[in-house]
């Protein structure tokens, strides 16, 4: 335990304390509220940046900054055990930076009962940091739920159209997903034979004695559907666009940008290394569903006329790439999934934010009622176009997205060429809806409705206050995009260690395909790898 | 039975072992005296004396009486009572529950202008009965203690005698309670008859003692009469815990009973049933695993599904919480079933009950404050509208209580469910686990529906010209005592979810 470990603990504790102050402090003055919120949001961002830069795992497990505290569940082998490895360090930074941007935007949102709003956002932020900082599977799940509760309440109070039904649908759907994943995680701990929730100990135990093949299939099945629901895998996605459309902007940014990554992170960090045979068994179905996410949802996205709903669908679609990466059960696929997660987390947060900045000027999300905004807001138009290019994955602002998707396609080629062909179609689809949105909103003549709106209101270009969170997200996106080694070096090391045991386990499967009864899932391609 | 026998019996009457129960009865009697001779000022003191006396007993229970004056893990009263650690724990549990009911009663009864003294007296007697019930080691003791509790509740349920709903609830509870008592008694008699039959192996003169019955059942696992007896006893207890098919009384009785009594029914009565069930399952009925496990499993499945599905359509909050309580009985039954293969599952059930107490009292406490005088049976979900905006403290307590009942991290209820699931995993009860998950998902609809009413923003029609604006709803004044009590309950729920250190001796793999 070093000072850095305490810093890691601080990324969770500081926003939590800031939230508690707001909750029990009665009605605080505006300046005090702003102060606590700013501290609560900037500390995790800065700390996660420092932790990422300083990341040098000396521990043989590949983890750094380990810290272990008892909370009373020691009897079950559960500790508040924090630490970072090459996979979680960049994702912790992602959640810190998106949290900062969302928090800064919430501060200027002018929401009613701002103190309560910021309080709930801070709780969510604490949970988000905890998800990626946890080494203990129980707390990994626990922090996810901690972040989920504020989402429902915020949608219900500060949401837009249809917020009641959207919040209810989301809560029921996501509880189902969370419960299934909880069962899957519990099952892993029991089947491993060591009765611990510690990810490092579990990985060691499973490297020594893998879980039996049939159990692996059941466990991965539960995780597939559980995490699949949480990450809005097609066809369990229906809550996502509805929920995001109804959610206030900062919540949509945090949920789509970070919280949704919980399931994918769980696949890469927990499911693949611990139940690899199960992953291979289900990989075909997972790949088909993921392809559905990319292609079917892609076409649905094209049909959307509401900007916020469109961004919501596009986020469902991009998750499809990550799932395709996971379905490959290869080091390249997993790496692609994580790169895409980083890229998408930053981009979708940026798009939701910009979507609301546009809404402030047009007072509608209907793209048909906009048009020609570039004349009033040229800078906004430039930034928005940049964000859309980033989301499509075009070189330049979209380098990070490009690297992620490119890695996924490469991995997919090894898995099955046909899937790779079909998935590339997705890039064209994103270009269609993305560029068309830019055209509809900013170019062409003013639509009638917008003309009328302009007569009554003075529409100004983007303000400095709005630029700050946008700048934070954009710079992270471009810098990491230009220098992806900042992620990939350490991630590669972590994944290589992980896949050493996975490949060893898969090799045993190849030697005795008859007994396990799951050989049909191993296509020739997988075996060649 | 000769003179010697009675001598032994008399010598084994260690009255010290039941000092807390005796103290409760003395407290109850002194309340009556205070009411009778204390005049007006004495009558006003009654609730304070009741509360102070119970707090004193709880502190005593935590400190001096921890090992029950040396009687821990010993039989007293010729084997009538056995002072297990579970029993000691349940004593404090019932005292806490009774204390909170007393407090709620003082709020509720004053608001409705109903005489108070008898309420506290009966409540204290019920509590004494429950405490003995949790320690009973003999079917006669069990029956007498259970009847003391049930008869007390007959009175309390219809305590609000000006309300027809309360009277109706009392009558329903009386009929259904009498029915279940008859079933239970029939079961006990069958067990007694068969177990004291000298022609059968393992028969005993003291066949009603748990340990003797255990030996008998071990040797006569397949005996039809014994099986019938066990089933009937389980049925009698199923009525107490409100599990299907003996849940039929719950919605009406919960709705009609005064809110504090509903709370006591939901927490104390249910916990009492489970204390007995744990004692039976890990004691005399242990050899009957082949019979009890399928029966309880089936009951758990139907109870979870019925409770949750029936609660979906409720708008009246007391009916809703009653039916949701049915589903909680189902989750707890899973833990009870797990005890057969994993003895540590007992602590999971207890932990669940611990988390259930503060969460339930938090919700009931908010309800008691919110219901208008004379209308406590008509509180609907819609009455909670705008609560977060206008009465943020009560709304916060309500959300924490409901969230814990729904089993949402980071609240205590989640840890309770986790421990039950953990035990079920260890016992390999996968079907029950699956049903429990389905139940939890269904329950989100009504728990979040309630939270939604209390916290979400609702559009209001704009006031047109010439229309009277709607009068703003009056929210109850909250005094500092309420703040402290409800705040403590909410805090306890939150802290137990985040840090289980003080109870870690209960949690073990």
mmCIF file of N, CA and C in Angstrom, chain B residues 109-167:
data_model
loop_
_atom_site.group_PDB
_atom_site.id
_atom_site.type_symbol
_atom_site.label_atom_id
_atom_site.label_comp_id
_atom_site.label_asym_id
_atom_site.label_seq_id
_atom_site.Cartn_x
_atom_site.Cartn_y
_atom_site.Cartn_z
ATOM 1 N N UNK B 109 -51.601 6.899 17.922
ATOM 2 C CA UNK B 109 -52.758 6.921 18.819
ATOM 3 C C UNK B 109 -53.112 8.344 19.223
ATOM 4 N N UNK B 110 -52.068 9.173 19.419
ATOM 5 C CA UNK B 110 -52.358 10.569 19.779
ATOM 6 C C UNK B 110 -53.076 11.259 18.630
ATOM 7 N N UNK B 111 -52.605 10.978 17.425
ATOM 8 C CA UNK B 111 -53.215 11.631 16.258
ATOM 9 C C UNK B 111 -54.678 11.213 16.119
ATOM 10 N N UNK B 112 -54.958 9.927 16.381
ATOM 11 C CA UNK B 112 -56.320 9.423 16.206
ATOM 12 C C UNK B 112 -57.153 9.487 17.480
ATOM 13 N N UNK B 113 -56.548 10.022 18.556
ATOM 14 C CA UNK B 113 -57.242 10.145 19.841
ATOM 15 C C UNK B 113 -57.855 8.830 20.295
ATOM 16 N N UNK B 114 -57.011 7.823 20.365
ATOM 17 C CA UNK B 114 -57.423 6.515 20.858
ATOM 18 C C UNK B 114 -56.689 6.298 22.178
ATOM 19 N N UNK B 115 -57.344 5.681 23.180
ATOM 20 C CA UNK B 115 -56.664 5.422 24.452
ATOM 21 C C UNK B 115 -55.388 4.624 24.236
ATOM 22 N N UNK B 116 -54.336 4.990 25.009
ATOM 23 C CA UNK B 116 -53.029 4.429 24.699
ATOM 24 C C UNK B 116 -52.626 3.260 25.588
ATOM 25 N N UNK B 117 -52.970 3.354 26.881
ATOM 26 C CA UNK B 117 -52.320 2.454 27.840
ATOM 27 C C UNK B 117 -52.454 0.989 27.458
ATOM 28 N N UNK B 118 -53.696 0.580 27.158
ATOM 29 C CA UNK B 118 -53.924 -0.835 26.881
ATOM 30 C C UNK B 118 -53.097 -1.297 25.684
ATOM 31 N N UNK B 119 -52.916 -0.400 24.735
ATOM 32 C CA UNK B 119 -52.125 -0.742 23.554
ATOM 33 C C UNK B 119 -50.728 -1.179 23.972
ATOM 34 N N UNK B 120 -50.092 -0.340 24.797
ATOM 35 C CA UNK B 120 -48.725 -0.669 25.209
ATOM 36 C C UNK B 120 -48.695 -1.945 26.037
ATOM 37 N N UNK B 121 -49.694 -2.075 26.915
ATOM 38 C CA UNK B 121 -49.710 -3.246 27.793
ATOM 39 C C UNK B 121 -49.776 -4.524 26.961
ATOM 40 N N UNK B 122 -50.719 -4.542 26.020
ATOM 41 C CA UNK B 122 -50.859 -5.748 25.196
ATOM 42 C C UNK B 122 -49.610 -5.971 24.368
ATOM 43 N N UNK B 123 -49.066 -4.884 23.845
ATOM 44 C CA UNK B 123 -47.858 -5.005 23.034
ATOM 45 C C UNK B 123 -46.719 -5.621 23.843
ATOM 46 N N UNK B 124 -46.570 -5.171 25.088
ATOM 47 C CA UNK B 124 -45.479 -5.708 25.917
ATOM 48 C C UNK B 124 -45.704 -7.186 26.205
ATOM 49 N N UNK B 125 -46.952 -7.558 26.423
ATOM 50 C CA UNK B 125 -47.228 -8.974 26.681
ATOM 51 C C UNK B 125 -46.933 -9.816 25.433
ATOM 52 N N UNK B 126 -47.328 -9.285 24.283
ATOM 53 C CA UNK B 126 -47.008 -9.989 23.036
ATOM 54 C C UNK B 126 -45.508 -10.179 22.917
ATOM 55 N N UNK B 127 -44.766 -9.111 23.227
ATOM 56 C CA UNK B 127 -43.314 -9.186 23.104
ATOM 57 C C UNK B 127 -42.748 -10.251 24.031
ATOM 58 N N UNK B 128 -43.268 -10.285 25.269
ATOM 59 C CA UNK B 128 -42.809 -11.319 26.195
ATOM 60 C C UNK B 128 -43.099 -12.702 25.611
ATOM 61 N N UNK B 129 -44.293 -12.850 25.017
ATOM 62 C CA UNK B 129 -44.652 -14.126 24.403
ATOM 63 C C UNK B 129 -43.705 -14.494 23.283
ATOM 64 N N UNK B 130 -43.383 -13.491 22.440
ATOM 65 C CA UNK B 130 -42.484 -13.760 21.321
ATOM 66 C C UNK B 130 -41.108 -14.178 21.818
ATOM 67 N N UNK B 131 -40.649 -13.519 22.896
ATOM 68 C CA UNK B 131 -39.325 -13.839 23.416
ATOM 69 C C UNK B 131 -39.283 -15.266 23.938
ATOM 70 N N UNK B 132 -40.369 -15.691 24.592
ATOM 71 C CA UNK B 132 -40.410 -17.079 25.059
ATOM 72 C C UNK B 132 -40.525 -18.036 23.882
ATOM 73 N N UNK B 133 -41.300 -17.614 22.873
ATOM 74 C CA UNK B 133 -41.488 -18.462 21.694
ATOM 75 C C UNK B 133 -40.144 -18.805 21.056
ATOM 76 N N UNK B 134 -39.284 -17.791 20.950
ATOM 77 C CA UNK B 134 -37.996 -18.017 20.292
ATOM 78 C C UNK B 134 -37.093 -18.934 21.094
ATOM 79 N N UNK B 135 -37.413 -19.117 22.379
ATOM 80 C CA UNK B 135 -36.545 -19.969 23.203
ATOM 81 C C UNK B 135 -37.196 -21.289 23.558
ATOM 82 N N UNK B 136 -38.423 -21.523 23.022
ATOM 83 C CA UNK B 136 -39.130 -22.716 23.472
ATOM 84 C C UNK B 136 -38.443 -23.966 22.950
ATOM 85 N N UNK B 137 -38.512 -24.993 23.763
ATOM 86 C CA UNK B 137 -37.823 -26.241 23.469
ATOM 87 C C UNK B 137 -38.790 -27.407 23.613
ATOM 88 N N UNK B 138 -40.078 -27.080 23.619
ATOM 89 C CA UNK B 138 -41.085 -28.069 23.975
ATOM 90 C C UNK B 138 -42.360 -27.616 23.276
ATOM 91 N N UNK B 139 -43.102 -28.565 22.702
ATOM 92 C CA UNK B 139 -44.249 -28.141 21.901
ATOM 93 C C UNK B 139 -45.337 -27.469 22.726
ATOM 94 N N UNK B 140 -45.467 -27.852 24.005
ATOM 95 C CA UNK B 140 -46.476 -27.190 24.835
ATOM 96 C C UNK B 140 -46.099 -25.733 25.040
ATOM 97 N N UNK B 141 -44.809 -25.525 25.339
ATOM 98 C CA UNK B 141 -44.323 -24.150 25.516
ATOM 99 C C UNK B 141 -44.537 -23.362 24.227
ATOM 100 N N UNK B 142 -44.177 -23.986 23.118
ATOM 101 C CA UNK B 142 -44.312 -23.324 21.826
ATOM 102 C C UNK B 142 -45.752 -22.896 21.596
ATOM 103 N N UNK B 143 -46.664 -23.826 21.897
ATOM 104 C CA UNK B 143 -48.069 -23.527 21.623
ATOM 105 C C UNK B 143 -48.574 -22.408 22.525
ATOM 106 N N UNK B 144 -48.234 -22.494 23.809
ATOM 107 C CA UNK B 144 -48.719 -21.474 24.747
ATOM 108 C C UNK B 144 -48.165 -20.104 24.377
ATOM 109 N N UNK B 145 -46.856 -20.063 24.082
ATOM 110 C CA UNK B 145 -46.247 -18.779 23.729
ATOM 111 C C UNK B 145 -46.868 -18.232 22.449
ATOM 112 N N UNK B 146 -47.057 -19.109 21.480
ATOM 113 C CA UNK B 146 -47.615 -18.672 20.199
ATOM 114 C C UNK B 146 -49.033 -18.133 20.392
ATOM 115 N N UNK B 147 -49.799 -18.798 21.248
ATOM 116 C CA UNK B 147 -51.172 -18.339 21.472
ATOM 117 C C UNK B 147 -51.200 -17.008 22.211
ATOM 118 N N UNK B 148 -50.268 -16.833 23.160
ATOM 119 C CA UNK B 148 -50.186 -15.539 23.842
ATOM 120 C C UNK B 148 -50.012 -14.430 22.813
ATOM 121 N N UNK B 149 -49.117 -14.675 21.873
ATOM 122 C CA UNK B 149 -48.848 -13.679 20.842
ATOM 123 C C UNK B 149 -50.088 -13.461 19.987
ATOM 124 N N UNK B 150 -50.680 -14.569 19.525
ATOM 125 C CA UNK B 150 -51.781 -14.447 18.574
ATOM 126 C C UNK B 150 -52.980 -13.763 19.216
ATOM 127 N N UNK B 151 -53.293 -14.150 20.450
ATOM 128 C CA UNK B 151 -54.453 -13.551 21.103
ATOM 129 C C UNK B 151 -54.225 -12.062 21.322
ATOM 130 N N UNK B 152 -52.984 -11.706 21.688
ATOM 131 C CA UNK B 152 -52.676 -10.286 21.811
ATOM 132 C C UNK B 152 -52.921 -9.550 20.509
ATOM 133 N N UNK B 153 -52.521 -10.166 19.425
ATOM 134 C CA UNK B 153 -52.714 -9.508 18.128
ATOM 135 C C UNK B 153 -54.183 -9.404 17.745
ATOM 136 N N UNK B 154 -55.018 -10.405 18.158
ATOM 137 C CA UNK B 154 -56.462 -10.294 17.876
ATOM 138 C C UNK B 154 -56.973 -8.956 18.388
ATOM 139 N N UNK B 155 -56.551 -8.617 19.621
ATOM 140 C CA UNK B 155 -57.039 -7.369 20.222
ATOM 141 C C UNK B 155 -56.461 -6.164 19.496
ATOM 142 N N UNK B 156 -55.151 -6.222 19.264
ATOM 143 C CA UNK B 156 -54.508 -5.042 18.685
ATOM 144 C C UNK B 156 -54.992 -4.752 17.267
ATOM 145 N N UNK B 157 -55.253 -5.805 16.490
ATOM 146 C CA UNK B 157 -55.675 -5.571 15.104
ATOM 147 C C UNK B 157 -56.982 -4.787 15.074
ATOM 148 N N UNK B 158 -57.878 -5.094 16.005
ATOM 149 C CA UNK B 158 -59.158 -4.365 16.006
ATOM 150 C C UNK B 158 -59.145 -3.245 17.033
ATOM 151 N N UNK B 159 -57.975 -2.733 17.339
ATOM 152 C CA UNK B 159 -57.857 -1.735 18.404
ATOM 153 C C UNK B 159 -58.567 -0.434 18.059
ATOM 154 N N UNK B 160 -58.550 -0.104 16.775
ATOM 155 C CA UNK B 160 -59.195 1.136 16.328
ATOM 156 C C UNK B 160 -60.674 0.852 16.153
ATOM 157 N N UNK B 161 -61.421 0.772 17.275
ATOM 158 C CA UNK B 161 -62.734 0.119 17.199
ATOM 159 C C UNK B 161 -63.805 1.003 16.590
ATOM 160 N N UNK B 162 -63.495 2.261 16.312
ATOM 161 C CA UNK B 162 -64.483 3.096 15.635
ATOM 162 C C UNK B 162 -64.468 2.890 14.131
ATOM 163 N N UNK B 163 -63.441 2.189 13.667
ATOM 164 C CA UNK B 163 -63.324 2.004 12.224
ATOM 165 C C UNK B 163 -63.814 0.623 11.848
ATOM 166 N N UNK B 164 -64.703 0.586 10.871
ATOM 167 C CA UNK B 164 -65.232 -0.726 10.495
ATOM 168 C C UNK B 164 -64.130 -1.592 9.888
ATOM 169 N N UNK B 165 -63.178 -0.951 9.155
ATOM 170 C CA UNK B 165 -62.107 -1.737 8.549
ATOM 171 C C UNK B 165 -61.267 -2.439 9.601
ATOM 172 N N UNK B 166 -61.033 -1.732 10.707
ATOM 173 C CA UNK B 166 -60.207 -2.323 11.755
ATOM 174 C C UNK B 166 -60.940 -3.503 12.385
ATOM 175 N N UNK B 167 -62.237 -3.334 12.603
ATOM 176 C CA UNK B 167 -63.021 -4.423 13.193
ATOM 177 C C UNK B 167 -63.070 -5.614 12.244
#
